[in-house]
Amino acid sequence: MSIPSGAPAAAPRVPEAVHRRRWIILGVLMFSLLIVVLDNSILNVAVKTIASPAPTGIGATQSELEWAINSYTLVFAGLLFTAGLLGDRIGRKKVLLAGILVFGIGSALAALSSSPGELITWRALMGLGAAFVMPATLAVLMNVFERDEQPKAIGIWAGSVGLGIAIGPITGGALLEHFWWGSIFLVNVPVVVVALVAMAVLVPDSRDPAPGRVDPLGVVLSIVGLVLLVYGIIRGGELASFTDITVLAPLIGGLLVLAGFVLHEKRSTHPSIDISYFRKPAFSAAVAAIALVFFALMGVTFFSAFYLQSVRGYTALESGLLILPLAAAQMIFAPRARLVVDRFGARAVCTVGMLLVAAGLAAFALFDADTPLWVLCLVFFVQGTGMAHIMPPVTVAVMQALPRERAGSGSAINNTFRQVGGALGIAVLGSVLSTVYRGDIEGHLDGVPAAARDVAGESIEATLGVAQKLGPAGKPLIAAANDAFIGAMHVTALGSAAVALIGAAVVAAFLPGRQDARLKPDPAGPGRTPEATEVPARRS
């Protein structure tokens, strides 16, 4: 429709006072997001230290290390969708403040853990807080920026993930060089305090003005289904098998519950999420791309820490510094991804991004104990460049498909698929790594005492621990362990690359191309009036 001559332009959706400080608000949101990302990236470089016996660490086994990571993921993924809905209903600022506070408390308690069990418990509490932080940051962003600035803001928001990836390992490595392992969690506490003050003062609250009736059955089904599914995935990784009844039962149960959730949402007069959005190929391809890229990368991130520290002998700080090229690429390219999308279209940009990620992952299959450092840095930079051209466009596709009032739900969908994909990557690729490693190392354990043989075959850290106890007689076992791990890493890397190639095929087939992006959008657009779209109020 057109606006009659002389008619006043419709008022913009974002209040003027909020619009003027939108970039400061984005900085606060990035700082809040940094807390969550920082924690995970710090933990990745600390796994070797935590696995060490007391007093250096707490003697966590590889299985316990996976649970220290996955207890966080289990709670995080299970509650993301509910947290997004709650933010839409009671206010995103309230949810964000509560989530940051809980995360800070969990961090302090995790730092004081005296056993792997305690660490796993407090990591789960941190996951509870993070579940309310992550979707709220993106939902607030969507409500302080006008639609034409949202792609730029999301690119910067995604670039902050790269900043967290850079700061996390370096900070973690520096802390581990001078303090005890718990300092990697205690460092979150002052960051949380600063974030709470900044958010209380600067960030506006927002919510769905007409949330409708509560859908308690849908909420319960989503939590139960996601928790069962993620638990089954994690259990499969722990056992290195997906045929055990303790794996199959929660996996099948979770899928059945989620199928019931979808059926309920389709029939409900007040659904938590409009399932019809998934009928749009571009929307479904975007969330699938998110899941697939994190499936591939999370598994590799887990074993790369052992490759750098156990096989190559680098310290935690040195390992963190080697991740810098990946982080730098994300910080450089993510905020500019929208410009490339404008020129070439989301389909071409995301497909090339996926291919770069696949190439970087496949390169791990060529690594050995003497691969030059510059090659490692180049591969990490390629991976970061690929990620930077995938995450902003697909996040924009997901978020702009939903009305502004349902931004919490859209953010929750985005992050739920990312977390489930990441958990699946760690579990499946971790299982492949463990299975291949055990098969290769068993033939070299003949000289190991029978009581220690089973433990020695569990992981490279366990094998190296047994070899050290054997003294000079353990030197051949150390060489065998390094060779076995590198062989297992090669197989796992190729599996990761194959998943990334599937992601490339998905986005190439279903994301909109350049011509599609130029098609005239829905006149009203998500969360906007026709008048506001026809006569946009452009402000500086």
XYZ file of C-alpha atoms in Angstrom:
540
model
C 0.000 0.000 0.000
C 1.117 3.630 -0.439
C 0.963 6.506 1.962
C -1.361 9.393 0.993
C 0.415 12.653 0.205
C 0.966 14.702 3.300
C 0.301 11.831 5.675
C 2.646 11.775 8.637
C 5.207 8.999 8.792
C 4.414 6.299 11.306
C 6.350 6.448 14.532
C 9.268 4.058 14.658
C 8.884 1.004 16.856
C 11.990 1.746 18.967
C 11.556 4.664 21.413
C 13.830 7.605 20.672
C 15.607 7.453 24.048
C 16.444 3.787 23.516
C 17.436 4.350 19.882
C 20.000 6.992 20.844
C 21.881 4.611 23.146
C 21.396 1.451 21.070
C 25.132 0.909 20.440
C 25.953 1.292 24.128
C 23.210 -1.234 24.895
C 24.725 -3.594 22.317
C 28.068 -3.279 24.109
C 26.432 -4.290 27.406
C 24.702 -7.241 25.721
C 28.015 -8.357 24.216
C 29.624 -8.118 27.655
C 26.865 -10.336 29.083
C 27.248 -12.821 26.246
C 31.003 -12.755 26.793
C 30.495 -14.276 30.242
C 28.881 -17.405 28.817
C 31.311 -17.816 25.912
C 34.321 -17.021 28.082
C 33.500 -19.826 30.491
C 33.285 -22.542 27.855
C 36.451 -21.470 26.055
C 38.367 -21.243 29.350
C 37.296 -24.770 30.295
C 38.565 -26.175 26.991
C 42.186 -25.263 27.822
C 41.840 -26.401 31.445
C 40.688 -29.979 30.859
C 44.215 -31.357 31.083
C 44.865 -29.530 34.382
C 41.547 -30.618 35.916
C 42.325 -34.204 34.894
C 45.596 -34.099 36.856
C 45.677 -35.571 40.378
C 45.342 -33.286 43.411
C 46.662 -30.774 44.287
C 47.187 -29.687 40.648
C 43.675 -30.764 39.627
C 40.924 -32.977 40.984
C 41.775 -36.169 39.118
C 38.781 -36.070 36.762
C 38.575 -38.927 34.264
C 37.802 -38.271 30.598
C 34.204 -39.309 31.254
C 33.970 -36.878 34.180
C 35.512 -34.130 32.063
C 32.864 -34.707 29.408
C 30.177 -34.475 32.100
C 31.713 -31.259 33.457
C 31.152 -29.853 29.957
C 27.893 -31.637 29.237
C 26.087 -31.078 32.552
C 26.210 -27.419 31.576
C 25.013 -28.256 28.072
C 22.229 -30.561 29.317
C 20.631 -27.907 31.516
C 21.393 -25.108 29.071
C 19.833 -26.842 26.067
C 16.891 -28.206 28.045
C 15.818 -24.802 29.351
C 16.710 -22.475 26.461
C 13.297 -22.641 24.840
C 11.469 -22.102 28.132
C 13.803 -19.228 29.038
C 13.014 -17.528 25.727
C 9.271 -17.863 26.310
C 9.618 -16.570 29.868
C 11.533 -13.531 28.655
C 8.811 -12.747 26.113
C 6.215 -12.983 28.879
C 7.693 -11.352 32.014
C 10.395 -9.174 30.475
C 13.788 -9.897 28.904
C 15.727 -7.580 31.215
C 14.409 -9.347 34.331
C 15.289 -12.739 32.880
C 18.729 -11.529 31.818
C 19.551 -10.101 35.249
C 18.380 -13.265 37.018
C 20.358 -15.480 34.633
C 23.593 -13.527 35.107
C 23.195 -13.635 38.900
C 22.659 -17.419 38.936
C 25.601 -17.885 36.578
C 27.833 -15.870 38.920
C 26.798 -17.911 41.959
C 27.418 -21.156 40.065
C 30.851 -19.914 38.978
C 31.902 -19.134 42.553
C 30.758 -22.558 43.770
C 32.460 -24.341 40.834
C 35.747 -22.662 41.753
C 35.549 -24.192 45.223
C 34.743 -27.745 44.040
C 36.762 -30.460 45.762
C 35.658 -33.367 43.565
C 34.528 -34.019 39.978
C 30.985 -34.611 41.254
C 30.801 -31.159 42.813
C 32.216 -29.553 39.681
C 29.605 -31.299 37.531
C 26.815 -30.103 39.865
C 27.879 -26.466 39.898
C 28.464 -26.513 36.149
C 24.820 -27.527 35.815
C 23.841 -24.500 37.915
C 25.918 -22.315 35.611
C 24.031 -23.856 32.680
C 20.763 -22.828 34.331
C 21.910 -19.213 34.485
C 23.333 -19.254 30.966
C 20.039 -20.612 29.583
C 18.380 -17.350 30.613
C 21.258 -15.128 29.464
C 21.845 -16.316 25.903
C 18.349 -15.922 24.363
C 17.684 -12.707 26.272
C 20.719 -10.899 24.810
C 19.625 -11.534 21.236
C 15.968 -10.793 22.038
C 16.874 -7.419 23.570
C 19.026 -6.640 20.521
C 16.064 -7.234 18.214
C 14.017 -4.776 20.254
C 16.505 -1.890 20.389
C 17.470 -1.876 16.690
C 15.240 -1.121 13.740
C 14.947 -3.876 11.145
C 17.383 -2.333 8.662
C 20.152 -2.173 11.311
C 19.533 -5.618 12.770
C 21.877 -7.523 10.391
C 24.764 -5.191 11.303
C 24.011 -5.485 15.018
C 23.727 -9.279 14.835
C 27.066 -9.415 12.997
C 28.723 -7.452 15.797
C 26.929 -9.611 18.379
C 28.253 -12.740 16.654
C 31.725 -11.199 16.512
C 31.690 -10.959 20.303
C 31.691 -14.753 20.305
C 35.068 -14.543 18.577
C 36.231 -12.129 21.264
C 35.210 -14.654 23.920
C 37.015 -17.429 22.080
C 40.161 -15.289 22.087
C 40.005 -13.991 25.643
C 38.908 -17.295 27.187
C 41.879 -19.550 26.386
C 44.434 -16.777 26.953
C 42.863 -15.771 30.256
C 42.516 -19.413 31.269
C 46.093 -20.191 30.328
C 47.426 -17.159 32.214
C 45.391 -18.055 35.305
C 46.543 -21.669 35.227
C 50.152 -20.499 34.963
C 49.900 -18.575 38.252
C 46.883 -19.823 40.217
C 44.968 -22.988 41.003
C 42.510 -24.487 38.502
C 39.439 -23.009 40.260
C 40.531 -19.506 39.265
C 39.160 -20.138 35.755
C 35.653 -20.053 37.251
C 36.271 -17.444 39.934
C 37.266 -14.929 37.237
C 33.604 -14.885 36.148
C 32.473 -13.282 39.414
C 33.809 -9.721 38.881
C 32.628 -9.848 35.263
C 29.147 -10.775 36.516
C 29.119 -7.855 38.989
C 30.037 -5.328 36.279
C 27.446 -6.811 33.900
C 24.674 -6.643 36.512
C 25.323 -2.953 37.219
C 25.575 -2.007 33.539
C 22.408 -3.893 32.621
C 20.389 -2.464 35.485
C 21.307 1.095 34.442
C 21.378 0.960 30.625
C 19.304 -1.897 29.190
C 15.577 -1.283 28.640
C 13.033 -3.945 29.413
C 10.775 -5.391 26.718
C 8.195 -8.127 26.442
C 5.433 -9.427 24.227
C 2.558 -6.951 24.782
C -0.006 -9.672 24.034
C 1.556 -12.984 25.083
C -1.749 -14.848 25.164
C -2.483 -17.784 27.411
C 0.269 -19.858 28.967
C 0.974 -23.212 27.302
C 2.079 -25.297 30.325
C 1.890 -28.643 28.517
C 4.042 -27.320 25.659
C 6.627 -25.972 28.122
C 6.822 -29.289 30.005
C 7.048 -31.315 26.797
C 9.847 -29.115 25.442
C 11.905 -29.408 28.647
C 11.412 -33.167 29.048
C 12.028 -33.883 25.363
C 15.196 -31.784 25.107
C 16.644 -33.085 28.388
C 16.033 -36.727 27.408
C 17.457 -36.194 23.917
C 20.592 -34.389 25.094
C 21.113 -36.883 27.942
C 20.925 -39.778 25.481
C 23.450 -38.049 23.224
C 25.819 -37.420 26.134
C 25.408 -40.972 27.462
C 26.221 -42.344 24.028
C 29.432 -40.334 23.991
C 30.305 -41.525 27.479
C 29.912 -45.207 26.550
C 31.322 -44.737 23.025
C 28.251 -46.652 21.845
C 24.749 -45.709 20.780
C 23.269 -49.219 20.992
C 23.205 -49.544 24.793
C 19.732 -49.493 26.360
C 20.725 -46.577 28.615
C 21.426 -44.603 25.437
C 18.568 -45.784 23.249
C 15.877 -45.342 25.907
C 16.412 -41.591 26.521
C 17.137 -40.938 22.832
C 13.936 -42.593 21.627
C 11.973 -41.197 24.565
C 13.227 -37.687 23.854
C 12.369 -37.907 20.164
C 8.871 -39.225 20.980
C 8.259 -36.449 23.516
C 9.457 -33.801 21.058
C 7.200 -35.311 18.378
C 4.347 -34.996 20.881
C 5.396 -31.379 21.479
C 5.190 -30.623 17.750
C 1.743 -32.249 17.448
C 0.514 -30.367 20.502
C 1.804 -27.045 19.180
C 0.137 -27.617 15.799
C -3.235 -28.250 17.448
C -3.028 -25.715 20.273
C -4.980 -22.452 20.080
C -2.195 -20.767 22.106
C 1.069 -22.482 21.044
C 4.439 -21.648 22.544
C 5.932 -21.577 19.037
C 4.283 -21.420 15.649
C 5.424 -24.665 14.006
C 4.483 -23.295 10.596
C 7.758 -21.339 10.560
C 9.575 -24.640 10.007
C 7.638 -25.118 6.769
C 9.683 -22.271 5.294
C 12.761 -23.864 3.666
C 14.986 -20.860 4.430
C 14.064 -20.919 8.134
C 14.583 -24.675 8.482
C 17.850 -24.521 6.519
C 19.117 -21.749 8.799
C 18.507 -23.684 12.021
C 19.907 -26.864 10.420
C 23.064 -24.973 9.434
C 23.485 -23.763 13.006
C 23.195 -27.313 14.354
C 25.510 -28.862 11.760
C 28.308 -26.312 12.031
C 28.381 -26.623 15.818
C 28.210 -30.421 15.573
C 31.377 -30.346 13.491
C 33.251 -27.691 15.457
C 32.469 -28.656 19.065
C 33.838 -32.161 18.647
C 37.036 -30.828 17.118
C 37.382 -28.160 19.823
C 37.244 -30.880 22.471
C 40.011 -33.064 21.021
C 42.199 -30.184 19.784
C 42.972 -29.269 23.404
C 44.441 -32.745 23.957
C 46.305 -32.588 20.642
C 47.933 -29.268 21.499
C 48.707 -30.014 25.145
C 49.169 -33.790 25.396
C 50.716 -34.564 21.996
C 52.435 -31.274 21.165
C 53.352 -30.432 24.766
C 52.127 -26.833 24.771
C 51.009 -25.205 28.012
C 47.425 -24.089 28.539
C 48.456 -20.477 27.825
C 50.296 -21.427 24.633
C 47.290 -23.457 23.494
C 45.084 -20.447 24.114
C 47.336 -18.203 22.049
C 47.176 -20.667 19.146
C 43.383 -20.210 19.047
C 43.809 -16.463 18.443
C 43.661 -16.697 14.617
C 40.222 -18.367 14.808
C 38.942 -15.660 17.134
C 40.551 -12.848 15.147
C 38.892 -14.052 11.934
C 35.479 -14.013 13.606
C 35.986 -10.549 15.062
C 37.175 -9.202 11.695
C 34.622 -10.781 9.371
C 31.431 -11.379 11.399
C 30.474 -7.675 11.665
C 31.045 -7.320 7.876
C 29.225 -10.473 6.802
C 26.059 -8.481 6.037
C 27.935 -6.521 3.335
C 28.985 -9.729 1.602
C 25.435 -11.098 1.906
C 24.041 -7.915 0.359
C 26.313 -8.410 -2.641
C 26.249 -12.179 -3.174
C 23.214 -13.444 -1.244
C 22.953 -15.602 1.881
C 23.043 -18.856 -0.090
C 26.431 -18.241 -1.714
C 28.009 -16.708 1.395
C 26.903 -19.448 3.797
C 27.782 -22.225 1.356
C 31.314 -20.886 0.945
C 31.522 -20.440 4.718
C 30.540 -24.074 5.274
C 33.102 -25.222 2.708
C 35.811 -23.221 4.505
C 34.847 -24.844 7.801
C 34.921 -28.280 6.144
C 38.366 -27.550 4.671
C 39.693 -26.438 8.039
C 38.352 -29.566 9.735
C 39.696 -31.873 7.034
C 43.120 -30.283 7.470
C 43.341 -31.887 10.919
C 43.587 -35.226 9.104
C 47.003 -34.081 7.816
C 48.374 -32.961 11.184
C 51.059 -34.903 13.019
C 53.261 -34.264 16.044
C 55.572 -31.964 14.048
C 53.143 -29.898 11.950
C 54.526 -26.311 11.737
C 52.820 -23.728 13.920
C 52.049 -21.434 10.994
C 49.982 -24.232 9.424
C 47.956 -24.594 12.634
C 47.369 -20.845 12.743
C 46.316 -20.761 9.088
C 43.817 -23.600 9.581
C 42.306 -21.922 12.636
C 42.013 -18.645 10.695
C 40.209 -20.428 7.844
C 37.800 -22.019 10.308
C 37.098 -18.670 11.951
C 36.538 -17.016 8.571
C 34.042 -19.701 7.614
C 32.181 -19.371 10.918
C 32.043 -15.585 10.557
C 30.228 -15.952 7.225
C 27.752 -18.536 8.509
C 26.493 -17.467 11.933
C 25.391 -13.843 11.270
C 23.378 -14.600 8.085
C 21.617 -17.675 9.493
C 20.904 -15.883 12.788
C 19.367 -12.975 10.866
C 17.276 -15.459 8.860
C 15.918 -17.048 12.042
C 15.310 -13.850 13.990
C 13.701 -11.831 11.200
C 11.316 -14.680 10.400
C 9.522 -14.079 13.700
C 7.712 -10.942 14.874
C 9.725 -8.629 17.095
C 7.423 -9.446 20.017
C 8.475 -13.127 19.813
C 12.207 -12.361 19.724
C 12.812 -14.456 22.843
C 11.301 -17.518 21.181
C 13.340 -16.948 18.026
C 16.560 -16.571 19.974
C 15.748 -19.708 21.956
C 15.223 -21.718 18.750
C 18.534 -20.430 17.388
C 20.464 -21.341 20.530
C 18.668 -24.636 21.186
C 19.693 -26.021 17.806
C 23.230 -24.781 18.387
C 23.506 -26.470 21.789
C 21.932 -29.753 20.666
C 24.230 -29.810 17.650
C 27.253 -29.069 19.851
C 26.339 -31.759 22.385
C 25.818 -34.260 19.589
C 29.190 -33.306 18.102
C 31.053 -33.848 21.375
C 29.244 -37.133 22.033
C 29.401 -38.691 18.565
C 32.845 -37.442 17.568
C 34.137 -38.088 21.091
C 32.877 -41.658 20.768
C 34.661 -42.069 17.439
C 37.855 -40.655 18.927
C 37.702 -42.950 21.982
C 36.851 -46.068 19.997
C 39.609 -45.614 17.415
C 42.142 -44.648 20.091
C 41.363 -47.675 22.269
C 41.590 -49.994 19.274
C 45.017 -48.619 18.334
C 46.561 -48.459 21.809
C 45.462 -51.872 23.104
C 48.208 -53.634 21.151
C 50.818 -51.554 23.003
C 49.648 -52.293 26.555
C 51.241 -55.733 26.930
C 53.850 -54.471 29.393
C 51.315 -52.609 31.535
C 50.181 -54.279 34.787
C 46.794 -55.980 34.402
C 45.187 -53.730 37.038
C 46.073 -50.576 35.069
C 45.561 -51.889 31.543
C 41.878 -51.026 31.238
C 42.384 -47.513 32.614
C 45.395 -46.955 30.353
C 43.291 -47.560 27.268
C 40.581 -45.051 28.200
C 42.245 -41.880 26.852
C 45.616 -40.409 25.946
C 45.818 -38.675 29.324
C 45.222 -41.984 31.107
C 47.836 -43.721 28.949
C 50.413 -40.995 29.583
C 49.693 -41.143 33.311
C 50.385 -44.891 33.392
C 53.507 -44.441 31.219
C 54.926 -41.881 33.650
C 54.498 -44.317 36.538
C 56.461 -46.946 34.590
C 59.511 -44.648 34.443
C 62.031 -45.262 31.621
C 60.103 -48.395 30.601
C 57.126 -46.204 29.743
C 58.830 -44.189 26.983
C 57.712 -46.533 24.155
C 54.149 -46.308 25.501
C 54.249 -42.491 25.294
C 55.244 -42.658 21.624
C 52.541 -45.248 20.952
C 49.938 -43.105 22.727
C 50.814 -40.062 20.601
C 50.626 -42.093 17.398
C 47.318 -43.690 18.410
C 45.786 -40.336 19.300
C 46.886 -38.705 16.059
C 45.419 -41.613 14.094
C 42.130 -41.315 15.998
C 42.139 -37.546 15.466
C 42.513 -38.033 11.707
C 39.438 -40.265 11.558
C 37.414 -37.897 13.724
C 38.465 -34.845 11.700
C 37.296 -36.456 8.469
C 33.963 -37.257 10.111
C 33.633 -33.627 11.193
C 34.442 -32.396 7.694
C 31.782 -34.711 6.239
C 29.154 -33.183 8.553
C 30.216 -29.674 7.483
C 29.837 -30.717 3.830
C 26.282 -31.870 4.573
C 25.676 -28.410 6.029
C 27.037 -26.829 2.854
C 24.627 -28.904 0.782
C 21.673 -27.878 2.988
C 22.327 -24.138 2.782
C 23.108 -24.333 -0.952
C 19.766 -25.999 -1.564
C 17.456 -24.002 0.684
C 18.795 -20.601 1.741
C 17.654 -17.673 -0.412
C 20.009 -16.460 -3.124
C 20.770 -12.918 -4.209
C 17.722 -12.594 -6.453
C 15.449 -14.057 -3.762
C 16.751 -11.515 -1.257
C 15.684 -8.707 -3.602
C 12.094 -9.869 -3.754
C 9.678 -7.447 -2.138
C 9.187 -8.470 1.505
C 5.947 -8.762 3.381
C 4.717 -5.145 3.517
C 4.292 -5.236 7.255
C 7.328 -7.319 8.027
C 7.768 -8.984 11.399
C 6.535 -6.747 14.127
C 6.019 -3.661 11.900
C 3.081 -1.774 10.512
C 2.670 -1.288 6.746
C 3.072 2.452 7.171
C 6.310 2.046 9.085
C 7.651 -0.140 6.315
C 6.575 2.107 3.455
C 8.006 5.230 5.054
C 10.919 4.128 7.229
C 12.095 6.707 9.706
C 15.856 6.748 9.229
C 17.721 8.220 12.147
C 21.362 8.656 12.907
